[in-house]
CSV table of C-alpha atoms in Angstrom, one decimal:
chain,number,residue,atom,x,y,z
Y,1,MET,CA,-102.7,83.3,23.9
Y,2,THR,CA,-99.5,85.2,24.8
Y,3,GLU,CA,-97.6,87.8,23.0
Y,4,GLU,CA,-94.9,85.4,22.0
Y,5,THR,CA,-97.1,82.8,20.3
Y,6,THR,CA,-99.4,85.2,18.5
Y,7,PRO,CA,-97.0,86.5,15.9
Y,8,ALA,CA,-95.5,83.0,15.7
Y,9,PHE,CA,-98.4,81.7,13.7
Y,10,GLU,CA,-97.4,83.5,10.6
Y,11,GLU,CA,-93.8,82.2,10.9
Y,12,LEU,CA,-95.0,78.6,11.5
Y,13,TYR,CA,-97.4,78.8,8.6
Y,14,ARG,CA,-94.8,80.2,6.2
Y,15,GLU,CA,-92.3,77.6,7.4
Y,16,LEU,CA,-94.9,74.9,6.8
Y,17,GLU,CA,-95.6,76.1,3.3
Y,18,ASP,CA,-91.9,76.3,2.6
Y,19,ALA,CA,-91.3,72.8,4.0
Y,20,VAL,CA,-94.1,71.3,1.9
Y,21,ARG,CA,-92.8,73.1,-1.2
Y,22,ARG,CA,-89.4,71.6,-0.7
Y,23,LEU,CA,-90.8,68.2,0.0
Y,24,GLU,CA,-93.0,68.3,-3.1
Y,25,ALA,CA,-90.0,69.2,-5.2
Y,26,GLY,CA,-88.6,65.8,-4.4
Y,27,ASP,CA,-85.0,66.6,-5.0
Y,28,LEU,CA,-83.7,66.3,-1.4
Y,29,PRO,CA,-81.7,63.4,0.0
Y,30,LEU,CA,-84.0,60.9,1.6
Y,31,ALA,CA,-82.8,61.5,5.2
Y,32,GLU,CA,-83.3,65.2,4.8
Y,33,SER,CA,-86.8,64.6,3.3
Y,34,LEU,CA,-87.7,62.5,6.3
Y,35,THR,CA,-86.5,65.1,8.8
Y,36,LEU,CA,-88.4,67.8,6.8
Y,37,PHE,CA,-91.5,65.6,6.8
Y,38,GLU,CA,-91.4,65.1,10.5
Y,39,HIS,CA,-90.8,68.8,10.9
Y,40,SER,CA,-93.8,69.8,8.7
Y,41,THR,CA,-96.1,67.4,10.6
Y,42,ALA,CA,-95.0,69.1,13.9
Y,43,LEU,CA,-95.5,72.5,12.3
Y,44,ALA,CA,-99.1,71.6,11.1
Y,45,GLU,CA,-99.9,70.4,14.7
Y,46,GLN,CA,-98.5,73.6,16.1
Y,47,CYS,CA,-100.6,75.7,13.7
Y,48,ASN,CA,-103.7,73.9,14.6
Y,49,ARG,CA,-103.1,74.1,18.3
Y,50,LEU,CA,-102.5,77.9,18.0
Y,51,LEU,CA,-105.8,78.3,16.1
Y,52,ASP,CA,-107.7,76.1,18.5
Y,53,GLU,CA,-106.4,77.8,21.6
Y,54,ALA,CA,-106.4,81.4,20.5
Y,55,GLU,CA,-108.4,84.0,22.3
Y,56,LEU,CA,-108.8,87.5,21.0
Y,57,ARG,CA,-106.7,90.0,23.0
Y,58,VAL,CA,-107.8,93.6,22.8
Y,59,ARG,CA,-105.9,96.6,24.2
Y,60,GLN,CA,-106.9,100.3,24.2
Y,61,LEU,CA,-104.4,103.1,23.6
Y,62,THR,CA,-104.2,105.7,26.3
Y,63,THR,CA,-102.1,108.8,26.2
Y,64,ARG,CA,-99.8,109.7,29.2
Y,65,PRO,CA,-99.5,113.3,30.3
Y,66,ASP,CA,-96.1,113.4,28.6
Y,67,GLY,CA,-97.7,112.4,25.3
Y,68,GLY,CA,-96.4,108.8,25.4
Y,69,LEU,CA,-98.8,105.9,24.5
Y,70,ASP,CA,-99.8,103.0,26.6
Y,71,ALA,CA,-102.0,100.0,25.8
Y,72,GLU,CA,-104.4,98.8,28.5
Y,73,PRO,CA,-106.4,95.6,28.3
Y,74,PHE,CA,-109.9,96.3,27.0
Y,75,ALA,CA,-112.6,93.8,27.8
Y,76,GLY,CA,-115.8,95.8,27.6
Y,77,TRP,CA,-116.9,94.3,24.3
Y,78,GLN,CA,-117.5,90.8,25.6
Y,79,THR,CA,-120.4,91.6,27.9
Y,80,GLU,CA,-123.7,92.6,26.5
D,1,MET,CA,-171.8,102.2,-33.3
D,2,PRO,CA,-172.4,101.8,-29.6
D,3,PRO,CA,-169.3,101.7,-27.5
D,4,ALA,CA,-168.3,98.2,-26.2
D,5,SER,CA,-168.4,99.5,-22.6
D,6,ILE,CA,-169.0,102.7,-20.7
D,7,TYR,CA,-167.1,103.5,-17.5
D,8,THR,CA,-168.1,105.7,-14.6
D,9,VAL,CA,-165.7,108.5,-13.5
D,10,SER,CA,-165.1,106.6,-10.3
D,11,GLN,CA,-164.1,103.5,-12.3
D,12,VAL,CA,-161.7,105.3,-14.5
D,13,THR,CA,-160.3,107.2,-11.5
D,14,ALA,CA,-159.8,103.9,-9.6
D,15,TYR,CA,-158.1,102.5,-12.6
D,16,ILE,CA,-155.7,105.5,-12.8
D,17,LYS,CA,-155.0,105.2,-9.1
D,18,SER,CA,-154.2,101.5,-9.5
D,19,LEU,CA,-151.7,102.5,-12.2
D,20,PHE,CA,-150.0,104.9,-9.8
D,21,ALA,CA,-149.9,102.2,-7.1
D,22,GLU,CA,-148.2,99.7,-9.4
D,23,ASP,CA,-145.4,102.1,-10.3
D,24,LEU,CA,-142.3,101.5,-8.3
D,25,LEU,CA,-140.8,104.9,-8.7
D,26,LEU,CA,-144.0,106.7,-7.6
D,27,ALA,CA,-144.3,104.4,-4.6
D,28,ASP,CA,-140.9,105.5,-3.2
D,29,VAL,CA,-139.6,108.8,-4.5
D,30,TRP,CA,-137.2,111.5,-3.4
D,31,LEU,CA,-137.7,114.9,-4.9
D,32,SER,CA,-136.5,118.4,-4.4
D,33,GLY,CA,-138.4,121.6,-4.9
D,34,GLU,CA,-139.5,124.9,-3.5
D,35,VAL,CA,-142.4,125.0,-1.0
D,36,SER,CA,-145.4,127.3,-1.8
D,37,GLY,CA,-149.0,127.7,-0.6
D,38,PHE,CA,-148.2,126.0,2.7
D,39,THR,CA,-151.2,125.7,5.0
D,40,GLN,CA,-152.0,123.6,8.0
D,41,ALA,CA,-155.6,122.8,8.4
D,42,SER,CA,-157.3,122.6,11.8
D,43,SER,CA,-157.2,118.9,11.5
D,44,GLY,CA,-153.4,119.1,11.7
D,45,HIS,CA,-152.9,117.9,8.1
D,46,CYS,CA,-150.7,120.1,5.9
D,47,TYR,CA,-151.2,121.0,2.3
D,48,PHE,CA,-148.8,122.8,0.0
D,49,THR,CA,-147.3,122.6,-3.5
D,50,LEU,CA,-143.7,121.8,-4.5
D,51,LYS,CA,-142.5,123.6,-7.5
D,52,ASP,CA,-139.5,124.2,-9.7
D,53,GLY,CA,-139.1,126.3,-12.8
D,54,GLY,CA,-141.2,124.0,-14.9
D,55,ALA,CA,-143.9,122.3,-12.9
D,56,VAL,CA,-145.9,122.1,-9.7
D,57,LEU,CA,-146.9,119.1,-7.6
D,58,LYS,CA,-149.5,119.0,-4.9
D,59,ALA,CA,-148.3,117.7,-1.6
D,60,VAL,CA,-149.8,116.5,1.7
D,61,ILE,CA,-148.3,115.8,5.1
D,62,TRP,CA,-150.7,113.9,7.4
D,63,ARG,CA,-151.0,115.1,11.0
D,64,THR,CA,-149.1,112.2,12.5
D,65,GLN,CA,-146.1,112.8,10.2
D,66,ALA,CA,-146.3,116.6,10.6
D,67,ALA,CA,-146.0,116.2,14.4
D,68,ARG,CA,-142.7,114.6,13.9
D,69,MET,CA,-141.0,117.0,11.6
D,70,VAL,CA,-139.9,120.6,11.3
D,71,LEU,CA,-142.5,122.1,9.0
D,72,PRO,CA,-141.3,124.1,6.0
D,73,ARG,CA,-142.2,127.6,5.2
D,74,ASN,CA,-143.1,129.1,1.8
D,75,GLY,CA,-140.1,129.6,-0.3
D,76,ASP,CA,-138.0,126.9,1.4
D,77,GLN,CA,-136.0,124.6,-0.8
D,78,VAL,CA,-136.7,121.1,0.5
D,79,LEU,CA,-135.9,117.5,-0.1
D,80,ALA,CA,-139.1,115.4,0.2
D,81,HIS,CA,-139.7,111.7,0.3
D,82,GLY,CA,-143.0,109.9,0.0
D,83,TYR,CA,-145.3,108.3,-2.6
D,84,ILE,CA,-147.4,109.8,-5.3
D,85,SER,CA,-151.0,108.7,-5.6
D,86,VAL,CA,-154.4,109.9,-6.8
D,87,TYR,CA,-156.8,111.9,-4.7
D,88,GLU,CA,-160.1,110.8,-6.2
D,89,GLN,CA,-162.4,113.4,-4.8
D,90,GLY,CA,-160.2,116.2,-6.1
D,91,GLY,CA,-159.4,114.5,-9.4
D,92,THR,CA,-155.7,115.2,-8.7
D,93,TYR,CA,-152.6,113.4,-8.0
D,94,GLN,CA,-150.3,114.4,-5.1
D,95,LEU,CA,-147.2,113.6,-3.1
D,96,TYR,CA,-147.9,112.0,0.3
D,97,VAL,CA,-144.8,113.2,2.3
D,98,ASN,CA,-143.3,111.0,5.0
D,99,HIS,CA,-139.9,112.7,5.2
D,100,LEU,CA,-138.9,116.3,4.6
D,101,GLU,CA,-135.6,118.0,5.1
D,102,PRO,CA,-134.1,121.3,4.2
D,103,ALA,CA,-132.1,121.2,1.0
D,104,GLY,CA,-129.1,122.1,3.1
D,105,VAL,CA,-128.3,118.4,3.0
D,106,GLY,CA,-128.2,118.9,-0.8
D,107,ARG,CA,-125.5,121.4,-0.1
D,108,LEU,CA,-123.6,118.8,1.9
D,109,TRP,CA,-123.7,116.5,-1.1
D,110,LEU,CA,-122.5,119.3,-3.3
D,111,GLU,CA,-119.6,119.7,-0.9
D,112,PHE,CA,-119.0,116.0,-0.9
D,113,GLU,CA,-118.8,115.9,-4.7
D,114,ARG,CA,-116.5,118.9,-4.8
D,115,LEU,CA,-114.1,117.5,-2.2
D,116,LYS,CA,-114.2,114.1,-3.9
D,117,ALA,CA,-113.3,115.6,-7.2
D,118,ARG,CA,-110.5,117.7,-5.8
D,119,LEU,CA,-108.9,114.9,-3.9
D,120,GLU,CA,-109.4,112.6,-6.9
D,121,ALA,CA,-107.6,115.1,-9.1
D,122,GLU,CA,-104.8,115.3,-6.6
D,123,GLY,CA,-104.4,111.5,-6.9
D,124,LEU,CA,-105.3,110.7,-3.4
D,125,PHE,CA,-107.6,107.9,-4.5
D,126,ASP,CA,-105.3,106.4,-7.1
D,127,GLU,CA,-105.3,102.6,-7.4
D,128,ALA,CA,-101.5,102.7,-7.4
D,129,ARG,CA,-101.6,104.1,-3.8
D,130,LYS,CA,-103.6,101.2,-2.5
D,131,ARG,CA,-101.6,98.8,-0.4
D,132,PRO,CA,-102.5,95.1,0.1
D,133,ILE,CA,-103.7,93.9,3.5
D,134,PRO,CA,-101.5,91.1,4.8
D,135,GLU,CA,-103.4,87.8,4.5
D,136,ARG,CA,-102.8,86.7,8.1
D,137,PRO,CA,-102.2,89.8,10.2
D,138,ALA,CA,-100.5,89.5,13.6
D,139,ARG,CA,-101.9,92.8,14.9
D,140,VAL,CA,-104.5,95.3,13.7
D,141,GLY,CA,-105.5,98.7,14.9
D,142,VAL,CA,-109.1,99.8,15.2
D,143,ALA,CA,-110.1,103.5,15.2
D,144,THR,CA,-113.7,103.9,16.4
D,145,SER,CA,-115.9,104.8,19.3
D,146,PRO,CA,-115.3,102.4,22.2
D,147,THR,CA,-119.0,102.5,23.1
D,148,ALA,CA,-120.4,102.0,19.7
D,149,ALA,CA,-122.0,98.8,18.3
D,150,ALA,CA,-119.6,99.0,15.5
D,151,LEU,CA,-116.7,98.1,17.8
D,152,ARG,CA,-118.5,95.1,19.2
D,153,ASP,CA,-119.3,93.9,15.7
D,154,ILE,CA,-115.7,94.2,14.7
D,155,LEU,CA,-114.3,92.5,17.8
D,156,ARG,CA,-116.8,89.7,17.6
D,157,THR,CA,-116.0,89.2,14.0
D,158,LEU,CA,-112.3,89.1,14.6
D,159,ALA,CA,-112.8,86.7,17.6
D,160,ALA,CA,-114.9,84.4,15.4
D,161,ARG,CA,-112.7,84.5,12.3
D,162,PHE,CA,-109.1,84.8,13.5
D,163,PRO,CA,-108.7,85.1,17.3
D,164,LEU,CA,-104.9,84.9,16.9
D,165,VAL,CA,-104.9,88.6,15.9
D,166,ASP,CA,-103.9,91.1,18.4
D,167,VAL,CA,-106.1,94.2,18.6
D,168,ILE,CA,-105.1,97.8,19.4
D,169,LEU,CA,-108.0,100.1,19.9
D,170,ALA,CA,-107.7,103.9,19.5
D,171,SER,CA,-110.9,105.4,20.7
D,172,THR,CA,-112.4,108.5,19.0
D,173,PRO,CA,-115.8,110.1,18.7
D,174,VAL,CA,-117.2,109.1,15.3
D,175,GLN,CA,-119.9,111.8,14.9
D,176,GLY,CA,-120.2,115.4,15.8
D,177,ASP,CA,-117.9,118.4,15.6
D,178,ALA,CA,-115.0,116.7,17.5
D,179,ALA,CA,-115.1,113.6,15.3
D,180,PRO,CA,-112.9,114.6,12.4
D,181,ALA,CA,-110.0,115.7,14.6
D,182,GLY,CA,-110.6,112.7,16.9
D,183,ILE,CA,-110.3,110.2,14.0
D,184,VAL,CA,-107.2,112.0,12.7
D,185,ALA,CA,-105.7,111.7,16.2
D,186,ALA,CA,-106.6,108.1,16.5
D,187,LEU,CA,-105.0,107.2,13.2
D,188,ASP,CA,-101.9,109.2,14.3
D,189,ALA,CA,-101.7,107.3,17.6
D,190,LEU,CA,-102.0,103.9,15.9
D,191,ASN,CA,-99.3,104.8,13.4
D,192,ARG,CA,-97.1,105.9,16.3
D,193,TRP,CA,-97.7,102.7,18.2
D,194,SER,CA,-96.9,100.7,15.0
D,195,ALA,CA,-93.7,102.6,14.4
D,196,GLU,CA,-92.5,102.8,18.0
D,197,ARG,CA,-93.9,99.8,19.9
D,198,GLU,CA,-95.6,97.0,18.0
D,199,PRO,CA,-96.0,96.9,14.3
D,200,LEU,CA,-99.6,96.9,13.0
D,201,ASP,CA,-100.5,95.1,9.8
D,202,ALA,CA,-103.7,97.1,9.2
D,203,ILE,CA,-106.0,99.7,10.7
D,204,ILE,CA,-109.7,99.5,10.6
D,205,VAL,CA,-111.6,102.9,10.6
D,206,ALA,CA,-115.2,102.2,11.3
D,207,ARG,CA,-118.6,103.6,12.2
D,208,GLY,CA,-122.0,101.9,12.2
D,209,GLY,CA,-124.9,103.1,10.1
D,210,GLY,CA,-126.5,106.4,10.5
D,211,SER,CA,-127.9,109.5,8.8
D,212,ILE,CA,-125.9,111.4,6.3
D,213,GLU,CA,-125.1,114.0,8.9
D,214,GLU,CA,-124.0,111.3,11.4
D,215,LEU,CA,-121.6,109.9,8.9
D,216,TRP,CA,-120.3,113.3,7.9
D,217,ALA,CA,-117.0,113.2,9.8
D,218,PHE,CA,-115.9,110.5,7.3
D,219,ASN,CA,-116.4,113.0,4.5
D,220,ASP,CA,-113.9,115.4,6.2
D,221,GLU,CA,-110.8,116.4,4.2
D,222,ARG,CA,-108.5,116.0,7.3
D,223,VAL,CA,-109.8,112.5,7.8
D,224,ALA,CA,-109.3,111.6,4.2
D,225,ARG,CA,-105.8,112.9,4.2
D,226,ALA,CA,-104.9,111.1,7.5
D,227,ILE,CA,-106.1,107.9,5.9
D,228,ALA,CA,-104.2,108.4,2.7
D,229,THR,CA,-100.9,109.2,4.5
D,230,SER,CA,-101.2,106.5,7.1
D,231,ALA,CA,-98.1,104.3,7.0
D,232,VAL,CA,-100.2,101.3,8.0
D,233,PRO,CA,-102.8,100.2,5.4
D,234,VAL,CA,-106.3,101.4,6.2
D,235,ILE,CA,-109.6,99.5,5.8
D,236,SER,CA,-112.7,101.6,6.0
D,237,GLY,CA,-116.0,100.2,7.2
D,238,VAL,CA,-118.4,103.1,7.5
D,239,GLY,CA,-122.2,103.0,7.6
D,240,HIS,CA,-124.3,100.6,5.6
D,241,GLU,CA,-123.6,98.9,2.2
D,242,THR,CA,-124.9,101.8,0.3
D,243,ASP,CA,-123.0,104.5,2.1
D,244,PHE,CA,-119.9,105.8,0.3
D,245,THR,CA,-117.7,108.3,2.1
D,246,ILE,CA,-114.6,110.2,1.2
D,247,ALA,CA,-112.8,108.0,3.8
D,248,ASP,CA,-113.8,105.0,1.7
D,249,PHE,CA,-112.2,106.4,-1.4
D,250,ALA,CA,-109.0,107.3,0.5
D,251,ALA,CA,-108.7,103.9,2.3
D,252,ASP,CA,-106.6,101.1,0.9
D,253,VAL,CA,-109.7,98.8,1.1
D,254,ARG,CA,-113.3,99.9,1.4
D,255,ALA,CA,-115.5,97.5,3.3
D,256,PRO,CA,-119.3,98.1,3.2
D,257,THR,CA,-119.8,97.8,7.0
D,258,PRO,CA,-117.7,97.5,10.2
D,259,THR,CA,-118.3,93.8,10.3
D,260,ALA,CA,-117.1,93.4,6.7
D,261,ALA,CA,-114.0,95.5,7.5
D,262,ALA,CA,-113.1,93.0,10.2
D,263,ALA,CA,-113.6,90.2,7.7
D,264,VAL,CA,-111.5,91.9,5.1
D,265,ALA,CA,-108.7,92.3,7.7
D,266,THR,CA,-108.5,88.6,8.7
D,267,PRO,CA,-108.6,85.1,7.2
D,268,ASP,CA,-111.2,82.7,8.4
D,269,ALA,CA,-109.6,80.3,10.9
D,270,ARG,CA,-111.8,77.4,9.7
D,271,GLU,CA,-110.4,77.9,6.2
D,272,LEU,CA,-106.9,78.2,7.6
D,273,VAL,CA,-107.4,74.9,9.5
D,274,ALA,CA,-108.4,73.3,6.2
D,275,ARG,CA,-105.4,74.8,4.5
D,276,VAL,CA,-103.0,73.5,7.2
D,277,ALA,CA,-104.6,70.1,6.8
D,278,GLY,CA,-104.1,70.4,3.1
D,279,LEU,CA,-100.4,71.3,3.6
D,280,ALA,CA,-100.0,68.3,6.0
D,281,THR,CA,-101.5,66.1,3.3
D,282,ALA,CA,-99.2,67.6,0.7
D,283,ALA,CA,-96.3,66.9,3.0
D,284,ARG,CA,-97.4,63.3,3.4
D,285,GLY,CA,-97.8,63.1,-0.4
D,286,GLY,CA,-94.4,64.5,-1.0
D,287,MET,CA,-92.8,62.1,1.5
D,288,THR,CA,-94.7,59.1,0.0
D,289,ASN,CA,-93.4,60.1,-3.5
D,290,ARG,CA,-89.9,60.7,-2.2
D,291,LEU,CA,-90.0,57.2,-0.5
D,292,ALA,CA,-91.3,55.6,-3.7
D,293,ALA,CA,-88.6,57.3,-5.7
D,294,ALA,CA,-86.0,56.1,-3.2
D,295,ARG,CA,-87.4,52.6,-3.3
D,296,MET,CA,-87.3,52.6,-7.1
D,297,GLY,CA,-83.8,53.8,-7.0
D,298,VAL,CA,-82.8,51.0,-4.7
D,299,GLU,CA,-84.5,48.5,-6.9
D,300,ASN,CA,-82.8,49.8,-9.9
D,301,LEU,CA,-79.4,49.7,-8.1
D,302,THR,CA,-80.1,46.2,-6.9
D,303,ARG,CA,-80.8,45.0,-10.4
D,304,ARG,CA,-77.6,46.6,-11.6
D,305,LEU,CA,-75.7,45.2,-8.7
D,306,THR,CA,-77.1,41.7,-9.3
D,307,ARG,CA,-75.8,41.9,-12.8
D,308,LEU,CA,-72.3,42.8,-11.5
D,309,SER,CA,-72.4,40.3,-8.6
D,310,PRO,CA,-69.3,37.9,-8.2
D,311,ALA,CA,-71.8,35.2,-7.5
D,312,LEU,CA,-73.1,35.6,-11.0
D,313,ARG,CA,-69.5,35.6,-12.3
D,314,LEU,CA,-68.7,32.6,-10.2
D,315,ALA,CA,-71.7,30.9,-11.6
D,316,GLY,CA,-70.4,31.8,-15.1
D,317,ASP,CA,-66.9,30.6,-14.2
D,318,ARG,CA,-68.3,27.5,-12.8
D,319,GLN,CA,-70.2,26.9,-15.9
D,320,ARG,CA,-67.2,27.7,-18.0
D,321,VAL,CA,-65.1,25.2,-15.9
D,322,ASP,CA,-67.9,22.6,-16.3
D,323,ASP,CA,-67.8,23.3,-20.0
D,324,LEU,CA,-64.1,23.0,-20.2
D,325,SER,CA,-63.9,19.8,-18.1
D,326,ARG,CA,-66.7,18.3,-20.2
D,327,ARG,CA,-64.8,19.2,-23.3
D,328,ALA,CA,-61.6,17.9,-21.7
D,329,SER,CA,-63.1,14.6,-20.8
D,330,LEU,CA,-64.7,14.3,-24.2
D,331,ALA,CA,-61.3,15.0,-25.8
D,332,MET,CA,-59.7,12.5,-23.4
D,333,ALA,CA,-62.2,9.9,-24.2
D,334,HIS,CA,-61.8,10.5,-27.8
D,335,ARG,CA,-58.1,10.2,-27.5
D,336,LEU,CA,-58.3,7.1,-25.5
D,337,THR,CA,-60.6,5.6,-28.1
D,338,SER,CA,-58.2,6.4,-30.9
D,339,ILE,CA,-55.3,5.2,-28.9
D,340,ARG,CA,-57.2,2.1,-28.1
D,341,ALA,CA,-58.0,1.6,-31.8
D,342,ARG,CA,-54.4,2.2,-32.7
D,343,LEU,CA,-53.3,-0.2,-30.0
D,344,GLY,CA,-55.6,-2.8,-31.4
D,345,GLY,CA,-54.1,-2.5,-34.8
D,346,GLN,CA,-50.6,-2.7,-33.4
D,347,ARG,CA,-51.5,-5.8,-31.5
D,348,LEU,CA,-52.6,-7.4,-34.7
D,349,GLN,CA,-49.4,-6.3,-36.4
D,350,LEU,CA,-47.4,-7.6,-33.4
D,351,SER,CA,-49.1,-10.9,-33.4
D,352,ALA,CA,-48.5,-11.1,-37.2
D,353,LEU,CA,-44.8,-10.6,-36.3
D,354,ASP,CA,-44.8,-13.2,-33.5
D,355,PRO,CA,-42.2,-15.8,-34.6
D,356,ALA,CA,-44.2,-18.5,-33.0
D,357,ARG,CA,-47.1,-17.7,-35.3
D,358,VAL,CA,-44.8,-17.7,-38.3
D,359,LEU,CA,-43.3,-21.0,-37.3
D,360,ALA,CA,-46.9,-22.4,-36.9
D,361,ARG,CA,-47.5,-21.6,-40.5
D,362,GLY,CA,-44.6,-23.9,-41.4
D,363,TYR,CA,-41.7,-21.6,-41.4
D,364,ALA,CA,-38.5,-22.5,-39.6
D,365,ILE,CA,-35.8,-20.4,-38.1
D,366,VAL,CA,-32.3,-21.6,-38.9
D,367,SER,CA,-29.5,-20.6,-36.7
D,368,LYS,CA,-25.8,-21.3,-36.4
D,369,PRO,CA,-24.4,-22.9,-33.2
D,370,ASP,CA,-23.5,-19.4,-32.1
D,371,ALA,CA,-27.2,-18.5,-32.4
D,372,THR,CA,-26.8,-16.3,-35.3
D,373,VAL,CA,-29.9,-16.5,-37.4
D,374,VAL,CA,-29.2,-17.6,-40.9
D,375,SER,CA,-30.9,-15.3,-43.4
D,376,SER,CA,-28.5,-15.6,-46.3
D,377,THR,CA,-26.7,-18.4,-48.2
D,378,THR,CA,-23.5,-16.5,-47.7
D,379,GLN,CA,-23.5,-17.2,-44.0
D,380,VAL,CA,-23.0,-21.0,-44.4
D,381,ALA,CA,-20.8,-23.5,-46.1
D,382,ALA,CA,-21.1,-27.2,-46.7
D,383,GLY,CA,-20.8,-29.2,-43.6
D,384,ASP,CA,-21.7,-26.4,-41.2
D,385,PRO,CA,-23.9,-27.7,-38.4
D,386,LEU,CA,-27.2,-25.8,-38.1
D,387,ARG,CA,-30.1,-25.7,-35.7
D,388,VAL,CA,-33.6,-25.6,-37.1
D,389,ARG,CA,-36.4,-24.3,-35.0
D,390,VAL,CA,-40.0,-25.2,-36.0
D,391,ALA,CA,-43.3,-24.6,-34.3
D,392,ASP,CA,-43.2,-27.5,-31.8
D,393,GLY,CA,-39.5,-27.8,-31.2
D,394,ALA,CA,-36.0,-27.9,-32.8
D,395,PHE,CA,-33.6,-30.3,-34.4
D,396,ASP,CA,-30.1,-30.2,-35.7
D,397,ALA,CA,-29.1,-30.4,-39.3
D,398,GLN,CA,-26.0,-30.1,-41.6
D,399,VAL,CA,-25.4,-28.1,-44.7
D,400,VAL,CA,-24.8,-30.4,-47.7
């Protein structure tokens, strides 16, 4: 999982919730409802794909001599 | 009267001992007191009494236990753990010690209570200060020792529950003298990272189980303040279920263990999958309803349209035309009949007027030679020639 897609889940999920809420309200023009329905189906698939494909990414903070912070990949936890 | 039964001393003593054995408190008891009369026999077993202002209690430490502990001296205040049972041969009850520590730990607890009361009075633990943890965090910080089992527990739990979460680890010793300052620095680094680089939704501060002393860094005032002032909400997961530290009170959420802290920080992906499925179903339901509503609307309009349709009006007109034409033809027929009837009557009248028919009845038409019909005596004079017409012919005559 990359940096870009990880935070996207929350957006996708909220968008999906919102789309469903609007669909359930039932006061949209039919064409708009259809578009929204297709969109929410796609959103649900994206959410599922993200959950299926995700792998935990762990980084460890290190301090540079100038006091600045860096984050280095940390993998030690996976090996026994 | 002879007694119902008589017991031996051994029997009664065995009975008393069984009563002690059944008692849950006596089987597992912590007590504090002052050591006196301490002696270690050549066998290695230790005998002494614990006392306070009001009572004394005999105590024993078996050789195997004694070998593993720092032995007390007379006058020491100690905290002892063990069970209390009956020593039959001595006719006494005594404490069988399996753990003994200087009451200095008691001082630690006193410190703990004082600090807790002070920070509580300051409002550091107020419910109003507690911030909620986002339901589906994008990124969490973890402040703990990178080599500890606690970190592995946390990361495995995060990976199993919600692998979408991004983890930033700030390493720090979690026991020993350097631990409090280390934990404070780790919290500070994570807050800086969150403010300057990538926002964090929560920070987990954790340490696995250990003795009171090993967990003591989490009862440090600096740590408590760093947790309370952290801009990012903090979840504490220190020790075992039963351990409460000052850090726990200062945290936004207290989890009983590191694993539990990881669970508090994240949703369960399986549950999320189910919720996404639920949302997809709801979307389908909403769409189905919307379509049904649209279909009903169309049907309704179709009905109204049909009522307004020109075809229907044409049909009506056609019917009206039919109706009119039927009425017209009826009227016509009626008129024809009446005309015909009238004509019949007129024909009768006409035939009644037919001169031939009159002549046939014996009448005659008398005319003068100029063909003027004579209908009055004034028209003729004697000697005038006349012509008389009868039914089958005519003849001439003369007025006399």
